mmCIF file of C-alpha atoms in Angstrom:
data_model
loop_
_atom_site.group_PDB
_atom_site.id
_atom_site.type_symbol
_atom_site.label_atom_id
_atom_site.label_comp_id
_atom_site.label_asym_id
_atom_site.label_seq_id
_atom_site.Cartn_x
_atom_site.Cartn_y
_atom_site.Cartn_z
ATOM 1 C CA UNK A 107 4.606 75.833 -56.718
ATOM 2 C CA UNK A 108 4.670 76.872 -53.474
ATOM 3 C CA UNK A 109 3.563 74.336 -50.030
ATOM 4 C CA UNK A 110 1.895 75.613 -47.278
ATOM 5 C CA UNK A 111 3.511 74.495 -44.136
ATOM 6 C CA UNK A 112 1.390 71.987 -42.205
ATOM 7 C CA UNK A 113 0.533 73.612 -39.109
ATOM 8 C CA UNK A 114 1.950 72.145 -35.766
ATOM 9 C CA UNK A 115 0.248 69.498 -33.841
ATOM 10 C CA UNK A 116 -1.121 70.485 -30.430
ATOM 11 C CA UNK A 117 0.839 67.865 -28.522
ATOM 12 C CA UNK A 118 -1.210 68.814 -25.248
ATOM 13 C CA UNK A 119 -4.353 67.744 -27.384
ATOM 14 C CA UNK A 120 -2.852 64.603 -28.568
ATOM 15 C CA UNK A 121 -2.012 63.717 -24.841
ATOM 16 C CA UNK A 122 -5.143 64.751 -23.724
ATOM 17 C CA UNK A 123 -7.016 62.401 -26.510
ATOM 18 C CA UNK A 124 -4.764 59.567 -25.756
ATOM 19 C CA UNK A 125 -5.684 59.897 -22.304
ATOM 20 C CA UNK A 126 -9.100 59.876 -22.997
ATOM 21 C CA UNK A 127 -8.793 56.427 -25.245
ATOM 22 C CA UNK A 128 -7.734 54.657 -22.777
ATOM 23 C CA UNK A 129 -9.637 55.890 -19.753
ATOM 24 C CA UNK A 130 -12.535 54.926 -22.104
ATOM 25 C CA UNK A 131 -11.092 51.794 -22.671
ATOM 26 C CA UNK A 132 -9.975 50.845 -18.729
ATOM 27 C CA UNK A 133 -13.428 51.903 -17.422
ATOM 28 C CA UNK A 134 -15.575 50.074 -20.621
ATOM 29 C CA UNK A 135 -14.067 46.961 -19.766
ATOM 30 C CA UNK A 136 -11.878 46.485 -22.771
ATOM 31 C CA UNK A 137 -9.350 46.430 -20.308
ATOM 32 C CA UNK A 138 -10.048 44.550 -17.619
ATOM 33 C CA UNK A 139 -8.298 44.654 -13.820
ATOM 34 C CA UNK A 140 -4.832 42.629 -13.996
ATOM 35 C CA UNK A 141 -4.324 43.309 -17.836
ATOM 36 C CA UNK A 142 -1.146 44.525 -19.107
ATOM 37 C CA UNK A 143 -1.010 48.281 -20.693
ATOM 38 C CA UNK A 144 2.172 47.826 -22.851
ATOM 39 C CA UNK A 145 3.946 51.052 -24.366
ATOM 40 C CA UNK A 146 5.029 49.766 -27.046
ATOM 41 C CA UNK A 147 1.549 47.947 -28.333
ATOM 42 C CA UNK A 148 -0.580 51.432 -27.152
ATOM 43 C CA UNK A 149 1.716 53.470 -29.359
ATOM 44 C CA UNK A 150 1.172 51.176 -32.089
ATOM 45 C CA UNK A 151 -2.512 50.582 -31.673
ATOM 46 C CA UNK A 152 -3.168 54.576 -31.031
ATOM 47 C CA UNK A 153 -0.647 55.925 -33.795
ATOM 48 C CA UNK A 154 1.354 58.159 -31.281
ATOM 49 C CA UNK A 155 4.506 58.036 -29.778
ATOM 50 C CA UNK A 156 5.456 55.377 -26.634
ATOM 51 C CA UNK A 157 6.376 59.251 -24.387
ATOM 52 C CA UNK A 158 2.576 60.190 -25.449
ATOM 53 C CA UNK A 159 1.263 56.968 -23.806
ATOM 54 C CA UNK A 160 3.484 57.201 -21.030
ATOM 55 C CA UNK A 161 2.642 60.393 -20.377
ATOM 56 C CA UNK A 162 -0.986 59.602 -20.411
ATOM 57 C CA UNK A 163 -0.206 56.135 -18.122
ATOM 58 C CA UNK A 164 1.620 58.324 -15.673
ATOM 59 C CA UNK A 165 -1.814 60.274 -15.288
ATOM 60 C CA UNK A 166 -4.006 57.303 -14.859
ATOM 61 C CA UNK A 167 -1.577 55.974 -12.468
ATOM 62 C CA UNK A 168 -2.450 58.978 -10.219
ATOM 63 C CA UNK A 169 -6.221 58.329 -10.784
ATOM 64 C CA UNK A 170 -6.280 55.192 -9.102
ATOM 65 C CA UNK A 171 -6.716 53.718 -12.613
ATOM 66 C CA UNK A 172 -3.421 52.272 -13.457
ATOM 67 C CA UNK A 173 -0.519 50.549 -11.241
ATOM 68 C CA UNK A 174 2.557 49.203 -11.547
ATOM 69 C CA UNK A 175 4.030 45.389 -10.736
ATOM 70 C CA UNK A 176 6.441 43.432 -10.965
ATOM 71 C CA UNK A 177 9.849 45.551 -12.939
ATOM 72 C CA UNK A 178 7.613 48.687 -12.931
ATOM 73 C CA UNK A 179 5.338 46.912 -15.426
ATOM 74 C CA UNK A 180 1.734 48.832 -15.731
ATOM 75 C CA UNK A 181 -1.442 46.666 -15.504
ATOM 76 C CA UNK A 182 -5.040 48.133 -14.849
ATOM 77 C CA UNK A 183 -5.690 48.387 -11.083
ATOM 78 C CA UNK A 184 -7.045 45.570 -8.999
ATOM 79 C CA UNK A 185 -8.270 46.523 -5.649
ATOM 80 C CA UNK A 186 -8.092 44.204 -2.911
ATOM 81 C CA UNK A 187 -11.198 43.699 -0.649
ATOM 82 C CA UNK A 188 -9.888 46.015 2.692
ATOM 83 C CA UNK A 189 -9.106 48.382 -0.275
ATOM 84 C CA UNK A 190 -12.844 48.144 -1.986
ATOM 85 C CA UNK A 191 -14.142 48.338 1.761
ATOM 86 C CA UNK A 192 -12.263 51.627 2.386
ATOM 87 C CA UNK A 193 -13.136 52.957 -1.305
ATOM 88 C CA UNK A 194 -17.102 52.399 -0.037
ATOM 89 C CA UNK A 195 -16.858 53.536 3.281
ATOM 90 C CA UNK A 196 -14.567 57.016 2.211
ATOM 91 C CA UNK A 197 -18.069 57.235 -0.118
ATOM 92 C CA UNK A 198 -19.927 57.293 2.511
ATOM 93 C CA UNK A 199 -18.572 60.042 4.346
ATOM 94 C CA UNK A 200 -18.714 62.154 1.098
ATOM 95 C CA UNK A 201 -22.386 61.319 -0.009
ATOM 96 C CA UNK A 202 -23.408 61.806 3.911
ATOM 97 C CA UNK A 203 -21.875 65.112 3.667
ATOM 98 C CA UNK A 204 -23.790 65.463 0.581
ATOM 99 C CA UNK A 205 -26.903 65.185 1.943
ATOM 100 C CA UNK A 206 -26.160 66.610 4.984
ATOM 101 C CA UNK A 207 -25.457 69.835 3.095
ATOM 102 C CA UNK A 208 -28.632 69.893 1.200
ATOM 103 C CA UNK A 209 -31.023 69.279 3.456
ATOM 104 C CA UNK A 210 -29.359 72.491 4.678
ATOM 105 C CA UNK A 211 -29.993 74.395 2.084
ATOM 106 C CA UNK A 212 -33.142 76.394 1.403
ATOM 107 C CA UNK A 213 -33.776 75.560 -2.501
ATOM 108 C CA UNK A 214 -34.021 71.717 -1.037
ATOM 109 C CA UNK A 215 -36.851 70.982 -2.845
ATOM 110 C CA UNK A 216 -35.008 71.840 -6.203
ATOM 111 C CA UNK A 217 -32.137 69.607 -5.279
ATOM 112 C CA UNK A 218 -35.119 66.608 -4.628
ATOM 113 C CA UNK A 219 -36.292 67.191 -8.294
ATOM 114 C CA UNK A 220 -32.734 67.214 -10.063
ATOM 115 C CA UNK A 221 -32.072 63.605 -7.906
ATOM 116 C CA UNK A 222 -35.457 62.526 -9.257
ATOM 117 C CA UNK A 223 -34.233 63.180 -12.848
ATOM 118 C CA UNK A 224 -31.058 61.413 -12.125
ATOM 119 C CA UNK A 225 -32.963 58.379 -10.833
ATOM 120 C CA UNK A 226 -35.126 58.659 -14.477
ATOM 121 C CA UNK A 227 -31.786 58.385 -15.956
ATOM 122 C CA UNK A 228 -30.954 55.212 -14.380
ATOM 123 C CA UNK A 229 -34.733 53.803 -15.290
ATOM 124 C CA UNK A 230 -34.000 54.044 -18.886
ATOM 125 C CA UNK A 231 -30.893 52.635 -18.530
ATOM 126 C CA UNK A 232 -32.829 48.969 -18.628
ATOM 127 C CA UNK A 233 -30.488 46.385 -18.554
ATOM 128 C CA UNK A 234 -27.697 48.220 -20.367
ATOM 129 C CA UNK A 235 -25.147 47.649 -18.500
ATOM 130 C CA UNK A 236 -22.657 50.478 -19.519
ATOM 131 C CA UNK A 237 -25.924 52.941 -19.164
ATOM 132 C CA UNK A 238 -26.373 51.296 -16.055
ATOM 133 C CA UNK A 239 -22.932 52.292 -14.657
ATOM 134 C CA UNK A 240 -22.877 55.711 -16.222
ATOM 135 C CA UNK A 241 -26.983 56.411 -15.029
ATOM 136 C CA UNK A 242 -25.693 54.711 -11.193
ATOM 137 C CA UNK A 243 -22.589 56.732 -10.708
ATOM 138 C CA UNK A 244 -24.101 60.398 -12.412
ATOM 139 C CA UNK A 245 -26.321 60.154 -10.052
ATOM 140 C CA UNK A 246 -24.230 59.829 -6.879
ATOM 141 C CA UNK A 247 -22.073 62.726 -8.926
ATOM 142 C CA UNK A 248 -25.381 64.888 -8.785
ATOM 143 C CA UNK A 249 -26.125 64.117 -5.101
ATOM 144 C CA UNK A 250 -22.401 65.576 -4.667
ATOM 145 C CA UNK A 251 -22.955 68.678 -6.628
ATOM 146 C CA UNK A 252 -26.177 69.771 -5.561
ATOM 147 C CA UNK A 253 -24.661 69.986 -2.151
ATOM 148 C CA UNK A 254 -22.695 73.242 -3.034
ATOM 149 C CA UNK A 255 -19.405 72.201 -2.109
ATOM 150 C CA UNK A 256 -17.156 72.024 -4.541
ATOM 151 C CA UNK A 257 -13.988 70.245 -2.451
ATOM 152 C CA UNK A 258 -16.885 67.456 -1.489
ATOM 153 C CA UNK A 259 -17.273 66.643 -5.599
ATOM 154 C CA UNK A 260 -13.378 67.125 -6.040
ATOM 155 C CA UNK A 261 -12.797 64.362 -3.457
ATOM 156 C CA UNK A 262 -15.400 62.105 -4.963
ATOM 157 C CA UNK A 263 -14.219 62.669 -8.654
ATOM 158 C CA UNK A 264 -10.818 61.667 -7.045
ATOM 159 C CA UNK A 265 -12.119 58.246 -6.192
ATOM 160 C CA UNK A 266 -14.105 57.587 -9.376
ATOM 161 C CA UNK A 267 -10.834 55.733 -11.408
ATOM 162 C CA UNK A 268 -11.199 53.047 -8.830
ATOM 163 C CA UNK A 269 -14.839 53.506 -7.923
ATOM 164 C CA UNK A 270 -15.050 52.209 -12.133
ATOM 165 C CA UNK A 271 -12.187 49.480 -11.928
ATOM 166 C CA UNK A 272 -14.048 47.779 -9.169
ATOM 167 C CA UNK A 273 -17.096 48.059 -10.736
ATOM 168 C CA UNK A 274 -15.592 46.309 -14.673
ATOM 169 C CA UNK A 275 -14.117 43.889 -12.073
ATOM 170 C CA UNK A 276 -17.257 41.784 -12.007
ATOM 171 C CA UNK A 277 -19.340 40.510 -14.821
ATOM 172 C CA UNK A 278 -22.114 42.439 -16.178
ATOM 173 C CA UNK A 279 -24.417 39.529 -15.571
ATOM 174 C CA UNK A 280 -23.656 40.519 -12.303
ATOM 175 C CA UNK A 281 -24.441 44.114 -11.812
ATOM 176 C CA UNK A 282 -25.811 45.305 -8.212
ATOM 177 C CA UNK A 283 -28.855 45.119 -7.166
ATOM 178 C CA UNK A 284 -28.279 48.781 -5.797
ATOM 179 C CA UNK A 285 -28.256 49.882 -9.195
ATOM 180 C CA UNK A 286 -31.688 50.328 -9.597
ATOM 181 C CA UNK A 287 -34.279 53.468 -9.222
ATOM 182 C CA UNK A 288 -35.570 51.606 -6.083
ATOM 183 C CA UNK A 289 -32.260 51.716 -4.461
ATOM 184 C CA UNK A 290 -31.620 55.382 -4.858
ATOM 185 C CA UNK A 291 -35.503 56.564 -4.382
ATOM 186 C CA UNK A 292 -35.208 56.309 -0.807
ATOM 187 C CA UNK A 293 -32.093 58.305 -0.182
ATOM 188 C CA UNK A 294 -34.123 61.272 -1.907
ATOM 189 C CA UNK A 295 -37.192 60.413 -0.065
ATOM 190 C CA UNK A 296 -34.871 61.148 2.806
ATOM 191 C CA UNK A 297 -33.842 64.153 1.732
ATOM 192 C CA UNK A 298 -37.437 65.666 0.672
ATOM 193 C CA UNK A 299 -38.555 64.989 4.381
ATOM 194 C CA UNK A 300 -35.688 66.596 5.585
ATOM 195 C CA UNK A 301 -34.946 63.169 7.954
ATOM 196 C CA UNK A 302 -31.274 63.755 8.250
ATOM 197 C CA UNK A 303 -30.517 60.717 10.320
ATOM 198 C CA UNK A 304 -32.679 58.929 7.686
ATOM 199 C CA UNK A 305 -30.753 60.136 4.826
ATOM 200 C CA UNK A 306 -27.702 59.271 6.190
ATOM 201 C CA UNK A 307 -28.636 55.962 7.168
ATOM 202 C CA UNK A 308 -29.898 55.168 4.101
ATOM 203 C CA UNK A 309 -26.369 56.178 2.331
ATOM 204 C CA UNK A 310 -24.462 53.806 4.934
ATOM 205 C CA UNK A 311 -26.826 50.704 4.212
ATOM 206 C CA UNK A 312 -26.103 51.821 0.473
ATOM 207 C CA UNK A 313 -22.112 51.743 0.677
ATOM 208 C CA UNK A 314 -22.002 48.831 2.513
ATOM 209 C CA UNK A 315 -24.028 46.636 0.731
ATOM 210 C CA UNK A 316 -22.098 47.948 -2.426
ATOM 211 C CA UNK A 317 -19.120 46.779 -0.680
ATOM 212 C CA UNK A 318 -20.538 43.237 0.437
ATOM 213 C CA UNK A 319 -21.304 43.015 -3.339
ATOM 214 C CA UNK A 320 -17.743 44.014 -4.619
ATOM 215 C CA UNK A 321 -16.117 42.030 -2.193
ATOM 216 C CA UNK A 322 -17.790 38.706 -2.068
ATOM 217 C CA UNK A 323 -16.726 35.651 -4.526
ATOM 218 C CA UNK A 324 -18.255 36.451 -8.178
ATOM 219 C CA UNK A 325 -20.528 33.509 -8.792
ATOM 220 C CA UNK A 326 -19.544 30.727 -11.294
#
Protein backbone atom coordinates (compact mmCIF):
# COMPACT_ATOMS: atom_id res chain seq x y z
CA UNK A 1 0.00 0.00 0.00
CA UNK A 2 1.42 2.94 -0.99
CA UNK A 3 1.82 6.50 1.60
CA UNK A 4 1.46 9.71 0.36
CA UNK A 5 4.22 11.88 1.54
CA UNK A 6 3.07 14.48 4.07
CA UNK A 7 3.60 17.68 2.49
CA UNK A 8 6.26 20.11 4.02
CA UNK A 9 5.48 22.53 6.69
CA UNK A 10 5.67 26.22 5.75
CA UNK A 11 8.22 27.10 8.41
CA UNK A 12 7.73 30.94 7.51
CA UNK A 13 3.97 30.29 8.52
CA UNK A 14 4.80 28.55 11.65
CA UNK A 15 7.11 31.58 12.60
CA UNK A 16 4.74 33.91 11.57
CA UNK A 17 1.85 32.13 13.87
CA UNK A 18 4.18 31.84 16.73
CA UNK A 19 4.78 35.37 16.45
CA UNK A 20 1.39 36.16 16.44
CA UNK A 21 0.69 33.94 19.85
CA UNK A 22 2.66 35.72 21.67
CA UNK A 23 2.20 39.28 20.48
CA UNK A 24 -1.42 38.34 21.39
CA UNK A 25 -0.38 37.18 24.52
CA UNK A 26 2.26 40.29 25.54
CA UNK A 27 -0.32 42.93 24.48
CA UNK A 28 -3.62 40.89 26.25
CA UNK A 29 -1.93 41.00 29.38
CA UNK A 30 -1.20 37.35 29.82
CA UNK A 31 2.13 38.53 29.93
CA UNK A 32 2.59 41.24 31.85
CA UNK A 33 5.76 43.97 31.81
CA UNK A 34 8.82 42.34 33.85
CA UNK A 35 7.69 38.65 33.11
CA UNK A 36 10.06 36.19 31.89
CA UNK A 37 9.57 34.74 28.11
CA UNK A 38 11.56 31.44 28.55
CA UNK A 39 12.58 29.37 25.30
CA UNK A 40 12.44 26.47 26.55
CA UNK A 41 8.72 26.72 28.33
CA UNK A 42 7.31 28.73 24.86
CA UNK A 43 8.50 25.79 22.79
CA UNK A 44 6.85 23.50 25.04
CA UNK A 45 3.66 25.41 25.62
CA UNK A 46 3.38 26.32 21.64
CA UNK A 47 4.54 22.77 20.26
CA UNK A 48 7.43 24.25 18.07
CA UNK A 49 10.92 24.31 18.23
CA UNK A 50 13.06 26.74 20.95
CA UNK A 51 14.87 28.45 17.12
CA UNK A 52 10.99 29.07 16.14
CA UNK A 53 10.44 31.07 19.39
CA UNK A 54 13.62 32.67 19.21
CA UNK A 55 13.16 33.66 16.02
CA UNK A 56 9.84 35.13 16.80
CA UNK A 57 11.46 36.84 20.30
CA UNK A 58 14.16 38.34 18.16
CA UNK A 59 11.22 40.14 16.20
CA UNK A 60 9.37 41.40 19.17
CA UNK A 61 12.56 42.55 20.55
CA UNK A 62 12.74 45.00 17.58
CA UNK A 63 9.07 46.04 18.20
CA UNK A 64 9.68 47.56 21.37
CA UNK A 65 7.80 44.53 22.78
CA UNK A 66 10.43 42.37 24.23
CA UNK A 67 13.98 43.16 26.00
CA UNK A 68 16.63 41.58 27.36
CA UNK A 69 18.26 41.66 31.19
CA UNK A 70 20.34 40.42 33.15
CA UNK A 71 22.64 37.23 31.02
CA UNK A 72 20.65 38.21 27.87
CA UNK A 73 17.52 36.87 29.60
CA UNK A 74 14.14 38.11 27.65
CA UNK A 75 11.32 39.61 29.81
CA UNK A 76 8.34 41.73 28.33
CA UNK A 77 9.31 45.42 28.14
CA UNK A 78 8.92 47.85 30.98
CA UNK A 79 9.21 51.41 30.08
CA UNK A 80 10.48 53.80 32.44
CA UNK A 81 8.59 57.14 32.97
CA UNK A 82 11.20 59.66 30.72
CA UNK A 83 10.70 56.67 28.30
CA UNK A 84 6.59 56.67 28.50
CA UNK A 85 6.97 60.62 28.36
CA UNK A 86 8.98 60.45 25.09
CA UNK A 87 6.66 57.47 23.69
CA UNK A 88 3.58 60.27 24.25
CA UNK A 89 5.19 63.20 23.17
CA UNK A 90 6.87 61.32 19.69
CA UNK A 91 2.72 60.66 19.41
CA UNK A 92 2.12 63.82 19.39
CA UNK A 93 4.15 64.96 16.68
CA UNK A 94 2.69 62.10 14.51
CA UNK A 95 -1.11 62.61 15.31
CA UNK A 96 -0.41 66.60 14.88
CA UNK A 97 0.92 65.78 11.58
CA UNK A 98 -2.10 63.78 11.17
CA UNK A 99 -4.37 66.31 11.45
CA UNK A 100 -2.41 68.78 10.08
CA UNK A 101 -2.52 66.82 6.83
CA UNK A 102 -6.19 66.42 6.73
CA UNK A 103 -7.44 69.45 7.37
CA UNK A 104 -5.38 69.91 4.18
CA UNK A 105 -7.01 67.84 2.23
CA UNK A 106 -10.14 68.56 0.21
CA UNK A 107 -12.35 65.26 0.97
CA UNK A 108 -12.00 66.65 4.84
CA UNK A 109 -15.34 66.17 5.53
CA UNK A 110 -15.05 62.36 4.63
CA UNK A 111 -12.08 61.98 6.89
CA UNK A 112 -14.55 63.77 9.88
CA UNK A 113 -17.14 60.94 9.23
CA UNK A 114 -14.64 57.85 9.20
CA UNK A 115 -13.18 59.49 12.85
CA UNK A 116 -16.83 59.65 13.89
CA UNK A 117 -17.21 55.89 13.18
CA UNK A 118 -14.04 55.20 14.97
CA UNK A 119 -15.27 57.13 18.02
CA UNK A 120 -18.75 54.72 17.67
CA UNK A 121 -16.33 51.98 17.94
CA UNK A 122 -14.95 53.03 21.14
CA UNK A 123 -18.78 53.75 22.51
CA UNK A 124 -19.61 50.18 22.22
CA UNK A 125 -16.65 49.19 23.65
CA UNK A 126 -18.50 49.86 27.30
CA UNK A 127 -16.36 48.92 29.90
CA UNK A 128 -14.56 46.14 28.05
CA UNK A 129 -11.47 46.77 28.66
CA UNK A 130 -9.60 44.84 25.83
CA UNK A 131 -12.39 46.55 23.35
CA UNK A 132 -11.53 49.55 25.05
CA UNK A 133 -7.81 49.40 24.09
CA UNK A 134 -8.37 48.00 20.65
CA UNK A 135 -11.60 50.80 19.95
CA UNK A 136 -8.85 53.73 21.72
CA UNK A 137 -5.80 52.90 19.72
CA UNK A 138 -7.84 52.03 16.02
CA UNK A 139 -8.88 55.10 16.29
CA UNK A 140 -5.67 57.11 16.68
CA UNK A 141 -4.52 54.39 13.76
CA UNK A 142 -7.45 55.92 11.58
CA UNK A 143 -6.60 59.57 12.41
CA UNK A 144 -3.02 58.43 10.98
CA UNK A 145 -4.30 56.92 7.84
CA UNK A 146 -6.78 59.24 6.75
CA UNK A 147 -3.98 61.72 6.60
CA UNK A 148 -2.52 60.14 3.34
CA UNK A 149 0.85 59.60 4.41
CA UNK A 150 1.88 56.45 4.56
CA UNK A 151 5.61 57.01 6.39
CA UNK A 152 3.34 59.05 9.18
CA UNK A 153 1.27 55.46 9.92
CA UNK A 154 4.63 53.45 9.45
CA UNK A 155 6.20 55.52 12.26
CA UNK A 156 3.19 55.20 14.48
CA UNK A 157 2.73 51.36 13.86
CA UNK A 158 6.48 51.40 14.90
CA UNK A 159 5.61 52.67 18.33
CA UNK A 160 2.48 50.60 18.93
CA UNK A 161 4.58 47.36 20.76
CA UNK A 162 5.29 49.82 23.49
CA UNK A 163 2.37 52.17 23.03
CA UNK A 164 0.41 48.41 24.25
CA UNK A 165 3.07 47.37 27.00
CA UNK A 166 2.50 50.63 28.74
CA UNK A 167 -0.92 50.48 28.42
CA UNK A 168 -1.21 46.25 30.11
CA UNK A 169 1.19 47.97 32.58
CA UNK A 170 -1.66 49.31 34.67
CA UNK A 171 -4.74 47.60 35.89
CA UNK A 172 -7.81 47.55 33.92
CA UNK A 173 -9.68 49.02 36.83
CA UNK A 174 -7.62 51.69 35.90
CA UNK A 175 -8.09 52.51 32.31
CA UNK A 176 -7.82 56.37 31.17
CA UNK A 177 -10.16 58.58 31.36
CA UNK A 178 -9.02 59.63 27.72
CA UNK A 179 -10.40 56.55 26.57
CA UNK A 180 -13.69 57.62 26.10
CA UNK A 181 -15.85 59.08 22.95
CA UNK A 182 -15.74 62.45 24.86
CA UNK A 183 -12.05 62.54 24.79
CA UNK A 184 -11.59 61.96 21.12
CA UNK A 185 -14.91 64.03 19.93
CA UNK A 186 -13.16 67.15 20.24
CA UNK A 187 -10.05 66.45 18.27
CA UNK A 188 -12.58 65.76 15.27
CA UNK A 189 -14.61 68.71 16.14
CA UNK A 190 -11.30 70.36 15.46
CA UNK A 191 -10.77 68.99 12.45
CA UNK A 192 -14.47 69.54 10.90
CA UNK A 193 -13.95 73.37 11.63
CA UNK A 194 -10.82 73.30 10.06
CA UNK A 195 -9.20 75.10 13.53
CA UNK A 196 -5.73 73.85 12.97
CA UNK A 197 -4.22 75.37 16.04
CA UNK A 198 -7.30 73.85 17.77
CA UNK A 199 -6.72 70.47 16.53
CA UNK A 200 -3.39 70.43 17.43
CA UNK A 201 -3.87 71.66 20.75
CA UNK A 202 -6.30 69.39 21.49
CA UNK A 203 -3.82 66.32 20.47
CA UNK A 204 -1.03 67.87 22.89
CA UNK A 205 -3.52 68.16 25.97
CA UNK A 206 -4.40 64.47 24.80
CA UNK A 207 -0.69 62.99 24.90
CA UNK A 208 0.14 64.58 27.84
CA UNK A 209 -2.47 63.77 29.99
CA UNK A 210 -2.01 60.12 28.64
CA UNK A 211 1.41 60.45 29.85
CA UNK A 212 0.55 62.01 33.40
CA UNK A 213 -1.72 58.89 33.56
CA UNK A 214 1.00 56.26 32.56
CA UNK A 215 3.46 57.76 34.59
CA UNK A 216 1.95 58.53 37.91
CA UNK A 217 1.86 55.81 40.93
CA UNK A 218 -1.04 53.14 40.06
CA UNK A 219 -3.39 53.49 42.98
CA UNK A 220 -3.57 50.77 45.73
Amino acid sequence: MSVEPLPNIDRSTLRERVLRALRSAITSGAYRPGDHLGEVELAGRLGVSRGTVREALRHLQQEGLVTAGNRGMLRVNTLSAEEIRGLFRVRAALEGLAVTEIIARPDRSAAVAALRAAIDELAGAGEDFAAKVEADLGFHVRLCELSGNPMLVESWRHLEGRIRVTIMNRDPEEAPAMMTPGRHAPIIEAIERGDLPGALAVVEEHMAAAADHFTSTPAR
